[in-house]
PDB file of C-alpha atoms in Angstrom:
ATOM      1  CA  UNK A   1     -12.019 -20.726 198.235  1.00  0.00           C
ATOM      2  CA  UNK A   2     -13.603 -23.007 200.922  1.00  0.00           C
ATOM      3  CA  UNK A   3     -16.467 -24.459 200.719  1.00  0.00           C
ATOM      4  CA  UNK A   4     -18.581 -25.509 203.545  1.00  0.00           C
ATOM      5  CA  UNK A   5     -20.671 -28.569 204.164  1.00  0.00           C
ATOM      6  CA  UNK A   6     -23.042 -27.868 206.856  1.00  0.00           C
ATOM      7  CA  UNK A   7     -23.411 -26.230 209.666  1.00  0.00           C
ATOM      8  CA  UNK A   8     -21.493 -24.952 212.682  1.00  0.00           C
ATOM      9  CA  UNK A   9     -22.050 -25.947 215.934  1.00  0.00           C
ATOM     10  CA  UNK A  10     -22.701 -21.845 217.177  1.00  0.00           C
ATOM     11  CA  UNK A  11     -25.498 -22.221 214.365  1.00  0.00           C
ATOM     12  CA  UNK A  12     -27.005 -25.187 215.769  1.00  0.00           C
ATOM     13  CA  UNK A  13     -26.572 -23.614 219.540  1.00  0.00           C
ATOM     14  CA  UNK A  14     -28.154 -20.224 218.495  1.00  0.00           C
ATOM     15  CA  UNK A  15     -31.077 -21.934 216.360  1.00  0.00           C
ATOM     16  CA  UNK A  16     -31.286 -24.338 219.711  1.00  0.00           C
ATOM     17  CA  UNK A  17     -31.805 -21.469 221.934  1.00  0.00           C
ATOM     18  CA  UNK A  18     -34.546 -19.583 220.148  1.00  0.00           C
ATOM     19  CA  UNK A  19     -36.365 -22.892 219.267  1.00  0.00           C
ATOM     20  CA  UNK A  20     -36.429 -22.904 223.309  1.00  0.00           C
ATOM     21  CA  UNK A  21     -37.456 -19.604 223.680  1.00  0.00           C
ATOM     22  CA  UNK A  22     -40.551 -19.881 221.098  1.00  0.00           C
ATOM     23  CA  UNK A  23     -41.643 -23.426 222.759  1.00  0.00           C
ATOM     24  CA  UNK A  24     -41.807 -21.712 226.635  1.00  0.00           C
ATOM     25  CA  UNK A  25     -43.213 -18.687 225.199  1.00  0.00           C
ATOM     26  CA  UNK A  26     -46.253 -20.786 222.873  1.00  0.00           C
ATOM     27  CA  UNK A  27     -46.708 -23.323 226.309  1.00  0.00           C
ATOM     28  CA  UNK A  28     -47.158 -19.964 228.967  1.00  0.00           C
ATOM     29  CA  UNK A  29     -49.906 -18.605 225.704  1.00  0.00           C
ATOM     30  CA  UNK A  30     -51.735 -21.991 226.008  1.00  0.00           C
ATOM     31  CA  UNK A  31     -51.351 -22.373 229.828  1.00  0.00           C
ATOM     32  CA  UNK A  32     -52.533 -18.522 230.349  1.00  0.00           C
ATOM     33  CA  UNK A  33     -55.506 -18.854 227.248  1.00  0.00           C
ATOM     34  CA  UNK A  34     -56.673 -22.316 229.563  1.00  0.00           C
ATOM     35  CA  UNK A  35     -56.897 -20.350 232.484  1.00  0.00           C
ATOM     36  CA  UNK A  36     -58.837 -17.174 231.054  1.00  0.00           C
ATOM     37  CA  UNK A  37     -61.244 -19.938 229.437  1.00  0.00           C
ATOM     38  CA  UNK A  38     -62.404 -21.850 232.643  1.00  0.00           C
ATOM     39  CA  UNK A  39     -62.578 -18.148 234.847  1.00  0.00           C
ATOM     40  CA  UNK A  40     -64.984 -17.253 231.418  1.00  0.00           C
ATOM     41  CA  UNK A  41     -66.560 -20.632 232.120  1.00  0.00           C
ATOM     42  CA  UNK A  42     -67.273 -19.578 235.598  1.00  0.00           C
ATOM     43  CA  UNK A  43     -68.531 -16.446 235.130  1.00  0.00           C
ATOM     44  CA  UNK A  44     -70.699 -17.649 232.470  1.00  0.00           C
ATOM     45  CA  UNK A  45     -72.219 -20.530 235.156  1.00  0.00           C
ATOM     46  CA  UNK A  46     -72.508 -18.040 237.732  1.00  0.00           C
ATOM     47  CA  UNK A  47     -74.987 -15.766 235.342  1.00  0.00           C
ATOM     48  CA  UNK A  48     -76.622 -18.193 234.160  1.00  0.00           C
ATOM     49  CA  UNK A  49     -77.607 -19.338 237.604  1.00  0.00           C
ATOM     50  CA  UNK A  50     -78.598 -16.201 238.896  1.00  0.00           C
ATOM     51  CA  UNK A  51     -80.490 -15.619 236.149  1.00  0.00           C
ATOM     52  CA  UNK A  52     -82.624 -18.726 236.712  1.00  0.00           C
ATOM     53  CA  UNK A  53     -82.436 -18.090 240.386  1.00  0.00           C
ATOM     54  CA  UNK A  54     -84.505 -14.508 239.834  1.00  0.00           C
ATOM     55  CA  UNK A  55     -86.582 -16.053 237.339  1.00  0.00           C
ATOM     56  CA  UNK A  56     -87.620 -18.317 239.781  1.00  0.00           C
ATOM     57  CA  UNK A  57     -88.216 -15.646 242.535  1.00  0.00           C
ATOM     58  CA  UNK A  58     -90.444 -13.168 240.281  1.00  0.00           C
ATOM     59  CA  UNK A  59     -92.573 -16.430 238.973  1.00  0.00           C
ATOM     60  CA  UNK A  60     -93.758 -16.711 243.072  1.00  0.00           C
ATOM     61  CA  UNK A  61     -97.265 -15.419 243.949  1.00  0.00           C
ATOM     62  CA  UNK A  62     -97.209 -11.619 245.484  1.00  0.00           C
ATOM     63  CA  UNK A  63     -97.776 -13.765 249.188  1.00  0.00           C
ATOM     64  CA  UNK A  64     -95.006 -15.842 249.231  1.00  0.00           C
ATOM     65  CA  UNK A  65     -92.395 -13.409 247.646  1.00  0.00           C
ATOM     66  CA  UNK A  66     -90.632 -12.771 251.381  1.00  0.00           C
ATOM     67  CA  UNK A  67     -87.166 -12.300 252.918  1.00  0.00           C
ATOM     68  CA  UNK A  68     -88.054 -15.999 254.753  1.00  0.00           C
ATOM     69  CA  UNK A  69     -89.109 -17.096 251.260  1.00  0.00           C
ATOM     70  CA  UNK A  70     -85.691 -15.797 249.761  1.00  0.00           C
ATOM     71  CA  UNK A  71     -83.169 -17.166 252.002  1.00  0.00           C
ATOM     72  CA  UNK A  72     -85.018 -20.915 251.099  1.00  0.00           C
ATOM     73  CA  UNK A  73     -83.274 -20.280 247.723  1.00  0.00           C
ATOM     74  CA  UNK A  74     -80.125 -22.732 247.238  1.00  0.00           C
ATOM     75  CA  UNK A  75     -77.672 -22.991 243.993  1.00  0.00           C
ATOM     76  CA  UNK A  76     -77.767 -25.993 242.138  1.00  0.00           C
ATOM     77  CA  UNK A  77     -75.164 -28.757 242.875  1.00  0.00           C
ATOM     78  CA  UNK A  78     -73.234 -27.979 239.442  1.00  0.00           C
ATOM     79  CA  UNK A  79     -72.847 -24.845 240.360  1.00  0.00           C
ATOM     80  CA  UNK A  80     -71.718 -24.993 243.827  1.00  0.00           C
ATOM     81  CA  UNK A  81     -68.960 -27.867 242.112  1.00  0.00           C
ATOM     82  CA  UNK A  82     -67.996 -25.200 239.727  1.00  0.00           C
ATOM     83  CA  UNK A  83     -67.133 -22.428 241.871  1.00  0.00           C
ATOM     84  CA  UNK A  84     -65.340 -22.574 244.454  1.00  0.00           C
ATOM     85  CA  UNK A  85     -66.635 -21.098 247.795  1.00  0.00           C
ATOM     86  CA  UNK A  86     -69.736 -19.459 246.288  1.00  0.00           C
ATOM     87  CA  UNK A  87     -71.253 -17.302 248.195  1.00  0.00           C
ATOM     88  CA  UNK A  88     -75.076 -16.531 247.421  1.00  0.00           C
ATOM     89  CA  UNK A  89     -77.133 -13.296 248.787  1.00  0.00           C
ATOM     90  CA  UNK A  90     -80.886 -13.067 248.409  1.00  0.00           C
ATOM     91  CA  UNK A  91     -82.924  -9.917 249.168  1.00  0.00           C
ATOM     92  CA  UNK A  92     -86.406  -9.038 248.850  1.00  0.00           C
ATOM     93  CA  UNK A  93     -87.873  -6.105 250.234  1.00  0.00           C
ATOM     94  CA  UNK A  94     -90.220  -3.603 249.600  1.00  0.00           C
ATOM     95  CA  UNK A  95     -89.782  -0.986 247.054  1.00  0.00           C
ATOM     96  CA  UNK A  96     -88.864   2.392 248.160  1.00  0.00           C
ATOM     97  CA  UNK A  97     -91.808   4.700 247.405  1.00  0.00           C
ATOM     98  CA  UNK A  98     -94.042   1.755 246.122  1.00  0.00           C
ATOM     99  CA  UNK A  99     -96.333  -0.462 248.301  1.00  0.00           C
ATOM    100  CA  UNK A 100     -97.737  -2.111 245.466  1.00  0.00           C
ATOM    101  CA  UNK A 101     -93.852  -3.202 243.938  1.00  0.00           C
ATOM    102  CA  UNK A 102     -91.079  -5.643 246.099  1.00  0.00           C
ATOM    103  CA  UNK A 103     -87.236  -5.751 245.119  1.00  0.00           C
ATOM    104  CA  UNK A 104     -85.812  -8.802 244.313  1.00  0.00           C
ATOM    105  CA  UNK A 105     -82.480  -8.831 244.658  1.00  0.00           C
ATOM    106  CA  UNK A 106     -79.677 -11.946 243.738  1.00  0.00           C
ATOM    107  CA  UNK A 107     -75.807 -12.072 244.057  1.00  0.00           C
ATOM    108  CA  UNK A 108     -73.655 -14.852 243.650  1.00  0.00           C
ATOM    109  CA  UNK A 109     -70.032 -14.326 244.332  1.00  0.00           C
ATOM    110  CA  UNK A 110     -67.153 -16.591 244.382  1.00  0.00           C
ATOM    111  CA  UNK A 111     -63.195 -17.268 245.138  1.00  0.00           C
ATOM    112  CA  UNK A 112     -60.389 -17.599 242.885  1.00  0.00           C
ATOM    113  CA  UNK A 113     -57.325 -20.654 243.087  1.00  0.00           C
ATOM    114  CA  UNK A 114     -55.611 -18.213 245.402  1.00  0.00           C
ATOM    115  CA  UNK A 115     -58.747 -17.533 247.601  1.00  0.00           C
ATOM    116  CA  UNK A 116     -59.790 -13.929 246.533  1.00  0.00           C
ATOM    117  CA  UNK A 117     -62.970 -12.804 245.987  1.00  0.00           C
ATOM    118  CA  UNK A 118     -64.086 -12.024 242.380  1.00  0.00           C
ATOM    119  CA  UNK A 119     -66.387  -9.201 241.056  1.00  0.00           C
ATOM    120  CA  UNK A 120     -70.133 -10.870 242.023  1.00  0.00           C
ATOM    121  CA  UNK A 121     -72.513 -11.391 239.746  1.00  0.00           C
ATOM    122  CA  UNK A 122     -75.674  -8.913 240.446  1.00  0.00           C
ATOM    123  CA  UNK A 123     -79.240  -9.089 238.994  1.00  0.00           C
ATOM    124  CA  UNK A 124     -81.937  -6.556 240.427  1.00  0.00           C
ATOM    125  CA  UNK A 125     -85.172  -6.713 239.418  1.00  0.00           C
ATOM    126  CA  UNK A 126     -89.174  -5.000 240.636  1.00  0.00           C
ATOM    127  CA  UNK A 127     -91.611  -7.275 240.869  1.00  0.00           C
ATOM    128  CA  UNK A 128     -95.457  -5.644 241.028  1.00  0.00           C
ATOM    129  CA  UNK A 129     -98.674  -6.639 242.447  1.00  0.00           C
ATOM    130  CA  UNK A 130    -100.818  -8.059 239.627  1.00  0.00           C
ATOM    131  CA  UNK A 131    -104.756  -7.768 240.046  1.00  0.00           C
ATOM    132  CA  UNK A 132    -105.130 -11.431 240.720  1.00  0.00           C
ATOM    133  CA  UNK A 133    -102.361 -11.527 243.500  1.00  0.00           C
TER     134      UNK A 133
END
């Protein structure tokens, strides 16, 4: 009967190998996860600024809620930093079928690292004549 002392050197070579294969597999999960965080990251910056960009737009007087008035609208610095080549759209127009109501209308789109265009972000809102206005 022989006895053996430790280990052969396929057992280190096979052990070796998938050790590898778990360490390239755990560094592409945290490289991919890093990359899903900052587009999330993005996205979140980009709502958040058109939210306060339409907030901003309905809280103007009936007079001075115009296309002229609209395209004055810029996005912050931090934002404009954060994604790359954002692209922002401001409409306001009258409502179809309403004189007393204008659409307001904000869209903030930007680019990828490899330069494509991303789904936009999209708020819509009605903004009515109040007595006072």
């Amino acid at each position: 009967m022989v006895r053996r002392r430790g280990y052969s050197l396929l057992e280190i070579f096979v052990a070796g190998t998938v050790l590898a294969a778990v360490l390239v597999i755990s560094v592409q999960l945290v490289r991919a996860t890093a990359a899903q965080r900052q587009a999330t990251g993005r996205r979140q910056a980009a709502v958040q600024e058109t939210a306060t960009l339409m907030e901003r737009l309905v809280a103007r007087p009936w007079a001075e809620l115009t296309p002229e008035a609209a395209r004055s609208v810029q996005l912050s610095e931090e934002v404009r930093q954060a994604l790359p080549g954002a692209d922002l759209a401001v409409d306001v127009a009258p409502a179809p079928g309403d004189a007393e109501a204008k659409t307001i209308t904000v869209q903030l789109r930007w680019q990828d690292g490899a330069g494509r265009w991303l789904p936009p972000v999209r708020l819509v809102a009605l903004r009515y004549r109040e007595r006072g206005d």
